Coordinates of C-alpha atoms and ligand atoms in Angstrom, one line a residue:
X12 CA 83.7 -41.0 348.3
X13 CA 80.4 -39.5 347.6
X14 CA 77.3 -41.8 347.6
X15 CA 74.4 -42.0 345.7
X16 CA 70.7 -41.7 346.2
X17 CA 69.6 -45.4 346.4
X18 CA 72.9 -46.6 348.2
X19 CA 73.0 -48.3 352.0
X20 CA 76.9 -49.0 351.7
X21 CA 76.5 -51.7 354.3
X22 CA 77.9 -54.3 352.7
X23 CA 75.5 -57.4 353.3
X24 CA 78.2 -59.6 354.8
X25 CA 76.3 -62.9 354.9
X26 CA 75.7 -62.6 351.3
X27 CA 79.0 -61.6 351.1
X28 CA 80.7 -64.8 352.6
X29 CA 78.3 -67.0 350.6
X30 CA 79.9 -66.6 347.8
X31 CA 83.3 -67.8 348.8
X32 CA 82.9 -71.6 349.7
X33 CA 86.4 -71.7 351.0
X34 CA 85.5 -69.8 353.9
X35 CA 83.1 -72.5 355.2
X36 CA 86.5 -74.7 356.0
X37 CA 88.0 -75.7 359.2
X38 CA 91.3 -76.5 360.5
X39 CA 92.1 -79.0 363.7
X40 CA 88.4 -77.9 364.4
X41 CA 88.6 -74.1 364.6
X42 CA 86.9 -72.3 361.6
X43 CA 89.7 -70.6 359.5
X44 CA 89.9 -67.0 359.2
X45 CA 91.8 -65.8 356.3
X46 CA 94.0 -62.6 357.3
X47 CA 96.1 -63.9 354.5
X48 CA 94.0 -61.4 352.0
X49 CA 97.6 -59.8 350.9
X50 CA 99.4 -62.8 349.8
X51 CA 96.3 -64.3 347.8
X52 CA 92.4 -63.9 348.6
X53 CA 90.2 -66.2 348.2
X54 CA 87.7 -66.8 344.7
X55 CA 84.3 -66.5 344.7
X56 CA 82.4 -69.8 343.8
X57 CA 81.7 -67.8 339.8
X58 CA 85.4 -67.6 339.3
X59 CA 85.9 -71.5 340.3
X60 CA 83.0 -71.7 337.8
X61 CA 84.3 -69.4 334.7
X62 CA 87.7 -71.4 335.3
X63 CA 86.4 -75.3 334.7
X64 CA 83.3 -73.9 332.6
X65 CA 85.8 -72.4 329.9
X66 CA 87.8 -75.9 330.0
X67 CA 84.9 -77.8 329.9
X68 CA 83.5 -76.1 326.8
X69 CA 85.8 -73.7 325.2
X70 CA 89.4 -75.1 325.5
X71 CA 91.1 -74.0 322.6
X72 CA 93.6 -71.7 321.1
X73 CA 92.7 -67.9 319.5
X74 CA 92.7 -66.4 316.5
X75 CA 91.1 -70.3 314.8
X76 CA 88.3 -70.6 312.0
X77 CA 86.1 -72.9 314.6
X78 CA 83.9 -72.1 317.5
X79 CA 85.4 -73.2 320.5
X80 CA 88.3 -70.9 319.1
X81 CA 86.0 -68.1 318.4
X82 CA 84.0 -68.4 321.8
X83 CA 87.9 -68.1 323.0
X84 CA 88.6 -64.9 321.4
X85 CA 85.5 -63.1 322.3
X86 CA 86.2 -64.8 326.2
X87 CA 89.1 -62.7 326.2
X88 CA 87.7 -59.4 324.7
X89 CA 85.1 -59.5 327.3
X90 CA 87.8 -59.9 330.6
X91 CA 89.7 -57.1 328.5
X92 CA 86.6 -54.6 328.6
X93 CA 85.5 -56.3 332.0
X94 CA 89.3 -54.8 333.5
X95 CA 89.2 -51.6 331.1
X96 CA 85.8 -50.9 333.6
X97 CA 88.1 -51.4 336.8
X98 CA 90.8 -49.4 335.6
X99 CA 88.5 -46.9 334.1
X100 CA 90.3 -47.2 330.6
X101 CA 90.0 -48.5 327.6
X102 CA 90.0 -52.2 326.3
X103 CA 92.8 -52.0 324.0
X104 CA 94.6 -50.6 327.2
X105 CA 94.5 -53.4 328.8
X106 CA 97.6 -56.5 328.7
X107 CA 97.5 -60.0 330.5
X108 CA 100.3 -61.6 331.6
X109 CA 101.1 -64.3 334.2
X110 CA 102.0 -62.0 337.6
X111 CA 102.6 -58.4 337.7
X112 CA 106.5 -59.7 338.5
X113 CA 106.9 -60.9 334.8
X114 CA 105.0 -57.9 333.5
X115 CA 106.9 -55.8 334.9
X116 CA 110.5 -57.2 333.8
X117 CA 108.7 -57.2 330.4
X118 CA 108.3 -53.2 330.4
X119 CA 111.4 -52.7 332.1
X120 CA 112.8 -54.6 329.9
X121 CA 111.4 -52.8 326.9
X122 CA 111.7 -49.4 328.7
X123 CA 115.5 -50.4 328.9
X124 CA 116.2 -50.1 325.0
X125 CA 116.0 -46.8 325.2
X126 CA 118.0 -46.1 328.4
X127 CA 122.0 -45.4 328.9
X128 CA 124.3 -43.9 331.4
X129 CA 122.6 -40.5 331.9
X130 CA 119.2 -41.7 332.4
X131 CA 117.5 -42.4 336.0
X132 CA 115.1 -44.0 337.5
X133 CA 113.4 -43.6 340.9
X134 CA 111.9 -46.1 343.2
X135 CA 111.6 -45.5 346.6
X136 CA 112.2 -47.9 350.0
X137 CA 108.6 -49.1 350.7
X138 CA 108.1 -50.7 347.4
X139 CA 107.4 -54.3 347.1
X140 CA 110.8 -55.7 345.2
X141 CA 108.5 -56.4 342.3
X142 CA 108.6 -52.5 341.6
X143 CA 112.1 -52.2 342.3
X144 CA 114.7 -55.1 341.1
X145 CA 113.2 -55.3 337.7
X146 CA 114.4 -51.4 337.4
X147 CA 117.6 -52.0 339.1
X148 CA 118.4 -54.7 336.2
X149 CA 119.2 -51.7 333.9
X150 CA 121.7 -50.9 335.9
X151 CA 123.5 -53.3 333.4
X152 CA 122.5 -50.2 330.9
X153 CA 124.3 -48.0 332.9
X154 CA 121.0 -46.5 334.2
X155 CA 121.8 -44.9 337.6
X156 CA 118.3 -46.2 340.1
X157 CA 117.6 -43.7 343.2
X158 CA 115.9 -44.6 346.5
X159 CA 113.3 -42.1 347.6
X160 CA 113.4 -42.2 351.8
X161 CA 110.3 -43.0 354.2
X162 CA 109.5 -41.6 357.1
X163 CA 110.5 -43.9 359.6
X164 CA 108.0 -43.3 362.2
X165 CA 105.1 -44.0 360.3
X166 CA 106.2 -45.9 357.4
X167 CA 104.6 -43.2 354.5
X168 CA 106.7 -42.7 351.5
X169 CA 109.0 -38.8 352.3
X170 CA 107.2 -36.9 349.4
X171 CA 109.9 -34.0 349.5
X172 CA 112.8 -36.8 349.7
X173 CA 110.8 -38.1 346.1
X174 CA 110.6 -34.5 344.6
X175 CA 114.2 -34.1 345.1
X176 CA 115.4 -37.4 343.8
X177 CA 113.1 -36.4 340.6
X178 CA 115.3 -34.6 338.5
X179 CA 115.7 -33.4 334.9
X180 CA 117.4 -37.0 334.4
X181 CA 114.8 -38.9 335.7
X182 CA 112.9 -40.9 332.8
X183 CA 110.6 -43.2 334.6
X184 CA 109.3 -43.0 338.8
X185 CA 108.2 -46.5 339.8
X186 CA 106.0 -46.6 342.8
X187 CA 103.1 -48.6 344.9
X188 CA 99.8 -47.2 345.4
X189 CA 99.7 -49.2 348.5
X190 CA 102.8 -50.9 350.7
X191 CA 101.8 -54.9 350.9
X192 CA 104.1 -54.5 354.5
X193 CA 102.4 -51.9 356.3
X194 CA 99.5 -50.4 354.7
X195 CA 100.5 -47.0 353.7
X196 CA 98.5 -45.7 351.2
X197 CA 100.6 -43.3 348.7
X198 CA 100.0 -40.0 347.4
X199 CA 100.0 -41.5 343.7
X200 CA 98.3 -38.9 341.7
X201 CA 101.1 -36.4 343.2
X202 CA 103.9 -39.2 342.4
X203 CA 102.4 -38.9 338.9
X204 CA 102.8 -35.2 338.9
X205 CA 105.9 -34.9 340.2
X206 CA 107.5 -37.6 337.5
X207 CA 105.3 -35.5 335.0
X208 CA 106.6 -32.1 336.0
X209 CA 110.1 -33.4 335.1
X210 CA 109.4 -35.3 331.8
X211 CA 109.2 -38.8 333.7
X212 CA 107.0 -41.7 333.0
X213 CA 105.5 -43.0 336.3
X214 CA 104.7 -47.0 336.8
X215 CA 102.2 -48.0 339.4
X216 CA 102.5 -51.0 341.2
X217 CA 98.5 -51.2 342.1
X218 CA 99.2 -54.6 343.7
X219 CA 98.4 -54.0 347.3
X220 CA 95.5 -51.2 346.7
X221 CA 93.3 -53.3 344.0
X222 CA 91.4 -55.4 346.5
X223 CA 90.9 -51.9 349.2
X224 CA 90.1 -49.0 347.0
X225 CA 89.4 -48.1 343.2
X226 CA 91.5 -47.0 340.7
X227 CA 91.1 -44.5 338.3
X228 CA 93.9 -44.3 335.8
X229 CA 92.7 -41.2 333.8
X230 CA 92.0 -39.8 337.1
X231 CA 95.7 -40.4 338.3
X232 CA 97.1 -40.0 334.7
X233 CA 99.6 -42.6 335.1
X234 CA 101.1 -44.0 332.2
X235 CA 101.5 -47.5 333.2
X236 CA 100.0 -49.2 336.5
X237 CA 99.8 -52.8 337.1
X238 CA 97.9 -55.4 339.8
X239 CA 97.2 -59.0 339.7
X240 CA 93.9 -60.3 339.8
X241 CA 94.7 -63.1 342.8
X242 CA 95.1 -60.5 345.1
X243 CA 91.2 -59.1 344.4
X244 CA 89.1 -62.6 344.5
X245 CA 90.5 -63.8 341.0
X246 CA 92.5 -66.1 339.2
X247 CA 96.5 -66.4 339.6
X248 CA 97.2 -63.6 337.0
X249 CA 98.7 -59.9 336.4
X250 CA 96.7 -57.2 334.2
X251 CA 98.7 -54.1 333.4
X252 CA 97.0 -51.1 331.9
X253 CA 99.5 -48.7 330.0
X254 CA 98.4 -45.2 327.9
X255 CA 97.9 -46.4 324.5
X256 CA 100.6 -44.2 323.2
X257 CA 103.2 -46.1 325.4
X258 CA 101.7 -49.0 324.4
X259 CA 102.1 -48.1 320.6
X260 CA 105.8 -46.3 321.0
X261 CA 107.6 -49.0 322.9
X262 CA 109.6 -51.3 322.0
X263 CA 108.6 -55.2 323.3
X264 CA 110.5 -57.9 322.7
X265 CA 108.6 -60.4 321.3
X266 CA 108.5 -63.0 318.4
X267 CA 108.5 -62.0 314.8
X268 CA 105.1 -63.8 314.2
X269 CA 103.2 -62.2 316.8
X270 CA 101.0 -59.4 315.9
X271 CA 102.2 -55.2 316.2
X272 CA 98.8 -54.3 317.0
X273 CA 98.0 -53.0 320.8
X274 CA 98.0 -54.5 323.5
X275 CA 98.3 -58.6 321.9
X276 CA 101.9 -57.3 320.8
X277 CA 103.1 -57.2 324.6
X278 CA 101.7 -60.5 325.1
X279 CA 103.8 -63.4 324.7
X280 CA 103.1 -66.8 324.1
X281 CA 99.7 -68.4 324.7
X282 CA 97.9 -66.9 327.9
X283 CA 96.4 -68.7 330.5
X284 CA 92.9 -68.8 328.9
X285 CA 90.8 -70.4 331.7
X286 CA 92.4 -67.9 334.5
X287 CA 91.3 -65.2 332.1
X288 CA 88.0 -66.2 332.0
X289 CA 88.2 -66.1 336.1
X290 CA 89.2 -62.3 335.6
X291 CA 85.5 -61.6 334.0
X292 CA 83.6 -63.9 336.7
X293 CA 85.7 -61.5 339.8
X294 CA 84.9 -58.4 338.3
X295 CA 81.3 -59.2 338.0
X296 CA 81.6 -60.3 340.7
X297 CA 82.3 -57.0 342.6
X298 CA 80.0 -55.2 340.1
X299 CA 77.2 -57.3 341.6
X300 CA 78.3 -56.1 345.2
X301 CA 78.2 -53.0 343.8
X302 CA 74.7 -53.5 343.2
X303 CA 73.7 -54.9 346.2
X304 CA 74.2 -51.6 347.8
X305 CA 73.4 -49.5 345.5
X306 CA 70.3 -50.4 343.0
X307 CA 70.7 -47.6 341.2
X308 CA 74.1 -48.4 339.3
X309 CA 73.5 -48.2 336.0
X310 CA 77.1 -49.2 334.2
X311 CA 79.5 -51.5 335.5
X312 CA 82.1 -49.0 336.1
X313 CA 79.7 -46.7 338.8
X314 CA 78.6 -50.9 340.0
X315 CA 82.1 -51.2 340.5
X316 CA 82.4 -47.7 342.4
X317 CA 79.3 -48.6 344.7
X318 CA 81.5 -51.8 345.9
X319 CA 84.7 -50.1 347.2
X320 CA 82.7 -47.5 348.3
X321 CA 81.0 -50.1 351.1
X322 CA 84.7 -52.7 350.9
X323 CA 86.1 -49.5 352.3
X324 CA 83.2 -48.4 354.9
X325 CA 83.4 -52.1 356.0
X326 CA 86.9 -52.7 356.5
X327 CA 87.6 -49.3 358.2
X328 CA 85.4 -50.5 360.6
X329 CA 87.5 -53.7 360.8
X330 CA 90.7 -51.8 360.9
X331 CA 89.6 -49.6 363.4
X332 CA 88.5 -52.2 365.8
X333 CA 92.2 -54.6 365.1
X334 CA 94.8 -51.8 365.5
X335 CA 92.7 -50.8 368.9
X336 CA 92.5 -54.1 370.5
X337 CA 96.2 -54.9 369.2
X338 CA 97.6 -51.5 370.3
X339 CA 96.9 -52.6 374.3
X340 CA 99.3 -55.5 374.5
X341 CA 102.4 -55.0 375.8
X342 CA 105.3 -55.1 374.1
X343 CA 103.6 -55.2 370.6
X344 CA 105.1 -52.7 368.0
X345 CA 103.1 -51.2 365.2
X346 CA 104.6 -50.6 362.2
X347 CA 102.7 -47.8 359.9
X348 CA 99.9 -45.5 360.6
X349 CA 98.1 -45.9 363.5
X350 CA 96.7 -42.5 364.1
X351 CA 92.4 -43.5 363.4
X352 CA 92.2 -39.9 362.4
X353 CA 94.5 -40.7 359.5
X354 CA 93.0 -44.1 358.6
X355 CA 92.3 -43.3 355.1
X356 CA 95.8 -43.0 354.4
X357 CA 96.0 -46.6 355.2
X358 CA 94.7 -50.3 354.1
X359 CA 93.6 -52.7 356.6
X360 CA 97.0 -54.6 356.3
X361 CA 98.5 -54.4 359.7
X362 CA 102.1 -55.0 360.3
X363 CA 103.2 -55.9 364.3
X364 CA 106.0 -57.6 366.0
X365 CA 105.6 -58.9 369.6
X366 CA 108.4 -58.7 372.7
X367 CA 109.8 -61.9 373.1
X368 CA 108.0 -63.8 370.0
X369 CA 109.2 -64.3 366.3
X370 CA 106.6 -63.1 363.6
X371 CA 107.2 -67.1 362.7
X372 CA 106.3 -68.2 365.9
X373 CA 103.2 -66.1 366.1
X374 CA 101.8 -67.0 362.6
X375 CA 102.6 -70.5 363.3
X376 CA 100.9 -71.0 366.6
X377 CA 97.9 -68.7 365.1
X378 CA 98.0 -70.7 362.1
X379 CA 97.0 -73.8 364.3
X380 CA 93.9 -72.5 365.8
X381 CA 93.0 -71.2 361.5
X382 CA 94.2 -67.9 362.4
X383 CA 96.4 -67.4 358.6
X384 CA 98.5 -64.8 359.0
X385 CA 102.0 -64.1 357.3
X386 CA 105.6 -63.7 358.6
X387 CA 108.6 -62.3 356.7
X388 CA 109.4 -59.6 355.0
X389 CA 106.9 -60.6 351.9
X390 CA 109.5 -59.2 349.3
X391 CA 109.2 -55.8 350.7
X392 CA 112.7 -56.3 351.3
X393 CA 113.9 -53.1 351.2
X394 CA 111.3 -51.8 354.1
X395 CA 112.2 -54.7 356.6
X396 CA 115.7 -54.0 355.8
X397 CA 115.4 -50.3 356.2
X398 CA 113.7 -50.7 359.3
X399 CA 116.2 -52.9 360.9
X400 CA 113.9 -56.1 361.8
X401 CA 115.3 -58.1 358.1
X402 CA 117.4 -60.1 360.2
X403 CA 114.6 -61.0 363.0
X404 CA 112.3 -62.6 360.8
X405 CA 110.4 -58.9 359.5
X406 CA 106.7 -58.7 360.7
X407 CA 103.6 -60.5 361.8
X408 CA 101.0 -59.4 358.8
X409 CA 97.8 -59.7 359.8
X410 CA 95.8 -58.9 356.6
X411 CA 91.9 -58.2 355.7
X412 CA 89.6 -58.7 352.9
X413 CA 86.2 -57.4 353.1
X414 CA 84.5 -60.6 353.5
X415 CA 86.1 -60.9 357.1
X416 CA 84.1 -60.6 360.1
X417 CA 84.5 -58.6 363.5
X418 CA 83.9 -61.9 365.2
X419 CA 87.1 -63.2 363.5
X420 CA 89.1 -60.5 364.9
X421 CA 87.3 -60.5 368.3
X422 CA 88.5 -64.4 368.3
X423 CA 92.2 -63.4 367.0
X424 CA 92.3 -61.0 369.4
X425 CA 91.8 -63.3 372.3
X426 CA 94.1 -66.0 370.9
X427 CA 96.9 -63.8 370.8
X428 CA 96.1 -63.1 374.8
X429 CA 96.3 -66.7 375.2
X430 CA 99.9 -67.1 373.3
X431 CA 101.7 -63.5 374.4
X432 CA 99.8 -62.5 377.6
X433 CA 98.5 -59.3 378.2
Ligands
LIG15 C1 102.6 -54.8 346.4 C2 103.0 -55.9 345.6 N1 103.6 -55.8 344.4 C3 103.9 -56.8 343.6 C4 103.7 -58.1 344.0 C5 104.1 -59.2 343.1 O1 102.9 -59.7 342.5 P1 102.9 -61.0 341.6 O2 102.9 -62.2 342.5 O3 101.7 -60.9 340.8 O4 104.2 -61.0 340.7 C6 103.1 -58.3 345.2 C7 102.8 -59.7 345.7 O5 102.7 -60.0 346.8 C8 102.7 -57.2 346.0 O6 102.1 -57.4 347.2

């Protein structure tokens, strides 16, 4: 990414880590480090605020002839034009739901009404199972789902395998901009294209890649992508953005009363209002990150640009330094890229197992001295089993957020020395 005049892109880590209070705590009297960024980061003290502030004062429900209901209504306009500047979209673009797992079945769902034996749909083996069972439930439809291969040795999506499985009956290509497993970053703008060259619709599961990188739907022309707000420093909730003439031509299911105008009519039910609010609080949030480094942005969106510009710098560094120190022990097995020279083709979410330890084992004992790691397969089911270790309790995740330190992993580092030798 380019930088601007006025930009340092050192992030200003202590200013950083100030903001999150939860990172102050300790556990059996080590400090905790949180490497647990990919199952849930942790909230600024601004989101906690939005959240209880909104209930305090605002509590009510939308679309009412009183103010608390009003102040409601234009709460949720602003998180809708606050994610329309992280997606790079418009507001009316933009749909809330509770996780991207529920918004998803809701488009597939919809998406399904107008699919029958015939029709296909790719999704390929890295995929969180988010991206790929809600698809495989129109089988029932008689839609036929296709598997696009990896490349075993480095755990990147097999490109050519996807352009062949994309045919002239392929109607929609679901895929991840990032694996939540190992890392790999995906070529999405060319998944776009090739579902586009055929006549398909492609669905991005932005899950993974929200927190690491920015996104640029018009940019990657997708017609539908989707990420959830807990996974970059927000509340527990999914956003989806979808082109406004999807959004228009679909068919939800919903109830009769509910409006047909864009995007309410793909919301069901009352929202979560207070999480919503959260949603404004972490984008600002990163916008004012954004301007930490670089004075000079003068929208939110290019704020917004300036952050992931120095998240990335930052965690790169990170990255660099964990996959080198981890890449020494012995019998440790790295699963994804681990080429530096091809780093950008990765996040810092590092997947490992260990001779002679389960992943359980290892995030338990490092859990103990506040390492919090994961173990499993986290739903990327298909990857773990693909990869033969489903069966022997998947990886050992060990996953960063930009507001970890290279102290923290100096300290992992030496605790794993302790537990596994080497
Ligand atoms: C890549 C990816 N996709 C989808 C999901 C599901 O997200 P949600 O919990 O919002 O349904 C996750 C959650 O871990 C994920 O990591």
């Amino acid at each position: 990414m380019l930088t601007t005049q006025n930009e340092t892109t050192a992030l200003d880590l202590t200013w950083v880590r100030s903001q999150f209070p939860s990172l102050a705590q300790t556990v059996n009297g080590y400090p905790v480090a949180f490497l647990d960024g990919p199952g849930g980061t942790q909230v600024p003290q601004r989101v906690i605020d939005a959240i209880s502030g909104y209930l305090k004062r605002n509590n009510a429900n939308t679309a009412g002839a009183y103010a608390t209901s009003r102040n409601t209504d234009a709460m949720i306009a602003d998180a809708r034009a606050a994610m329309a500047d992280f997606f790079g979209c418009d507001p009316d673009e933009i749909v809330f739901g509770p996780n991207m797992t529920t918004l998803t079945y809701g488009i597939s769902r919809s998406i399904g009404r107008e699919l029958g034996p015939g029709n296909e749909i790719v999704v390929t083996h890295l995929d969180h199972d988010a991206n790929i069972s809600p698809w495989r439930a129109l089988e029932e439809h008689g839609v036929v789902i296709r598997f696009a291969e990896i490349n075993e040795q480095d755990c990147t999506l097999d490109m050519n395998d996807l352009a062949h499985k994309i045919t002239g009956h392929t109607r929609l290509v679901a895929a991840g901009y990032a694996s939540n497993a190992v890392g790999t970053i995906n070529n999405v703008k060319e998944v776009v294209r090739l579902a586009h060259q055929r006549g398909a619709m492609a669905y991005i599961d932005a899950v993974h890649y929200a927190p690491h990188g920015p996104i640029d739907v018009r940019a990657l022309d997708c017609d539908l992508l989707v990420c959830s707000t807990y996974k970059f420093f927000g509340p527990h909730m999914g956003v989806l953005y979808g082109k406004r003439e999807h959004l228009k031509r679909l068919h939800p299911y919903k109830v009769r009363a509910n409006t047909n105008a864009i995007p309410n009519r793909w919301e069901w039910g009352t929202l979560n209002h207070e999480c919503i609010a959260g949603i404004t609080a972490c984008i600002d949030y990163l916008a004012d990150l954004g301007r930490h480094v670089d004075s000079s942005a003068s929208t939110r969106r290019a704020a917004l640009l300036a952050a992931y510009r120095a998240i990335q710098k930052h965690e790169r560094g990170l990255m660099e330094r964990l996959i080198r120190g981890l890449l020494v022990f012995a019998g440790l097995k790295l699963y994804g890229i681990s080429d530096p020279k091809r780093f950008d083709q990765r996040c810092p979410t590092v997947a490992v197992r260990i001779a002679g330890h389960t992943p359980l084992q290892l995030a338990t004992k490092l859990g103990e001295r506040g390492f919090f790691t994961w173990d499993g397969n986290y739903y990327a089911l298909n990857l773990t089993e693909r990869l033969g270790v489903e069966k022997d309790g998947g990886f050992l995740r060990i996953g960063l957020a930009h507001y970890n330190t290279a102290e923290e992993l100096e300290r992992l580092l030496a605790a794993l020395r302790e537990l596994v030798g080497g």
